């Protein structure tokens, strides 16, 4: 379901919005910003993904809708700079709708003259478009824009922009389950994180999931205000009793190929960051009900694809296997 459809059922209370920001720079390093129609302040083009959409497709669509421009070299930022998530990315729109933005940043270049051909759509989202130097920015709309522009500023030695204060994070509950009570089995974005854990023999930890009976890696879905890394740490501890000294983001998985239907019919569009755990400590302990068994697997002993819990987990394991070939 789109975020607008969810609003009709959920009201103003916080939603997790899988979204993409688009950072376009000209030949002098200036950044393209839009003056927004909702609050009159400035920000990067971008917005929420459509159901089943991947981040790069969403970035191209949002750029075209909000500026009328096409950027041939548009690409997703490498991790970790490309990731957006965390409690500071809370935003309350003028109409009262509240969100926590999670997702990716895209980047590209266009000549300054491209702005002569800019033609935003008639939605009213864009009041004005202009190039700005990174050391001379206008009043910005929200912390997502401040963080994105701070990424660009860091590359040229400028300090980060100060963030606006945000409300205390809500208590961890079961966000997706609460949404399900309202939307039924219809597809929902499920931003989250998975974790690769290996032992001293470089064997990979897999869990047999109680809901599917198939093998997966530790992981799960974000709660409102969580960062992808916070989610990875929480799910690792809940499902295995283990903690990691560091978590390295390896890849983001998002798009129609990562739609998953559970045995009871609920459908999710996974938006998942894969982490590699280092410095793992603790006693391996199964989560009652959710994890049936655990196993440590050599690279040539991994379960067959049909024994794994969907395309997302299959592709997570491909990332790990590629790392063993280096």
Short mmCIF file of N, CA and C in Angstrom, two decimals, residues 190-195 218-222 227-229 231-233 235 271-275:
data_model
loop_
_atom_site.label_atom_id
_atom_site.label_comp_id
_atom_site.label_asym_id
_atom_site.label_seq_id
_atom_site.Cartn_x
_atom_site.Cartn_y
_atom_site.Cartn_z
N UNK A 190 8.43 -3.28 4.44
CA UNK A 190 8.98 -3.80 5.69
C UNK A 190 10.47 -3.46 5.75
N UNK A 191 10.81 -2.19 6.05
CA UNK A 191 12.23 -1.86 6.23
C UNK A 191 12.81 -2.63 7.41
N UNK A 192 14.03 -3.09 7.25
CA UNK A 192 14.65 -3.85 8.32
C UNK A 192 16.10 -4.14 8.03
N UNK A 193 16.65 -5.10 8.77
CA UNK A 193 18.07 -5.41 8.65
C UNK A 193 18.29 -6.89 8.93
N UNK A 194 19.29 -7.45 8.24
CA UNK A 194 19.73 -8.82 8.48
C UNK A 194 21.22 -8.80 8.81
N UNK A 195 21.67 -9.87 9.45
CA UNK A 195 23.05 -9.90 9.97
C UNK A 195 23.73 -11.21 9.60
N UNK A 218 19.83 -14.08 11.08
CA UNK A 218 19.23 -13.20 12.09
C UNK A 218 18.82 -11.87 11.46
N UNK A 219 17.66 -11.39 11.87
CA UNK A 219 17.20 -10.11 11.33
C UNK A 219 15.71 -9.94 11.49
N UNK A 220 15.24 -8.78 11.06
CA UNK A 220 13.81 -8.49 11.16
C UNK A 220 13.51 -7.07 10.77
N UNK A 221 12.34 -6.59 11.16
CA UNK A 221 11.82 -5.30 10.71
C UNK A 221 12.08 -4.20 11.73
N UNK A 222 12.23 -2.98 11.21
CA UNK A 222 12.42 -1.79 12.03
C UNK A 222 11.16 -1.44 12.79
N UNK A 227 17.22 3.09 13.75
CA UNK A 227 18.09 3.07 12.57
C UNK A 227 18.21 1.63 12.08
N UNK A 228 18.70 1.47 10.86
CA UNK A 228 18.92 0.12 10.35
C UNK A 228 19.88 -0.64 11.27
N UNK A 229 20.93 0.04 11.74
CA UNK A 229 21.89 -0.64 12.60
C UNK A 229 21.27 -0.99 13.95
N UNK A 231 18.21 -1.69 14.51
CA UNK A 231 17.35 -2.84 14.25
C UNK A 231 18.17 -4.12 14.18
N UNK A 232 19.30 -4.06 13.47
CA UNK A 232 20.16 -5.25 13.35
C UNK A 232 20.64 -5.72 14.72
N UNK A 233 21.04 -4.79 15.58
CA UNK A 233 21.52 -5.16 16.92
C UNK A 233 20.40 -5.77 17.76
N UNK A 235 17.54 -7.23 16.74
CA UNK A 235 17.10 -8.53 16.23
C UNK A 235 18.15 -9.61 16.49
N UNK A 271 12.71 -4.08 2.48
CA UNK A 271 13.70 -3.01 2.28
C UNK A 271 14.75 -3.28 3.35
N UNK A 272 15.80 -4.00 2.99
CA UNK A 272 16.64 -4.62 4.01
C UNK A 272 18.12 -4.32 3.80
N UNK A 273 18.78 -3.87 4.87
CA UNK A 273 20.23 -3.68 4.86
C UNK A 273 20.88 -4.92 5.45
N UNK A 274 21.89 -5.42 4.75
CA UNK A 274 22.64 -6.58 5.22
C UNK A 274 23.92 -6.11 5.90
N UNK A 275 24.13 -6.59 7.13
CA UNK A 275 25.31 -6.23 7.92
C UNK A 275 26.18 -7.46 8.14
#
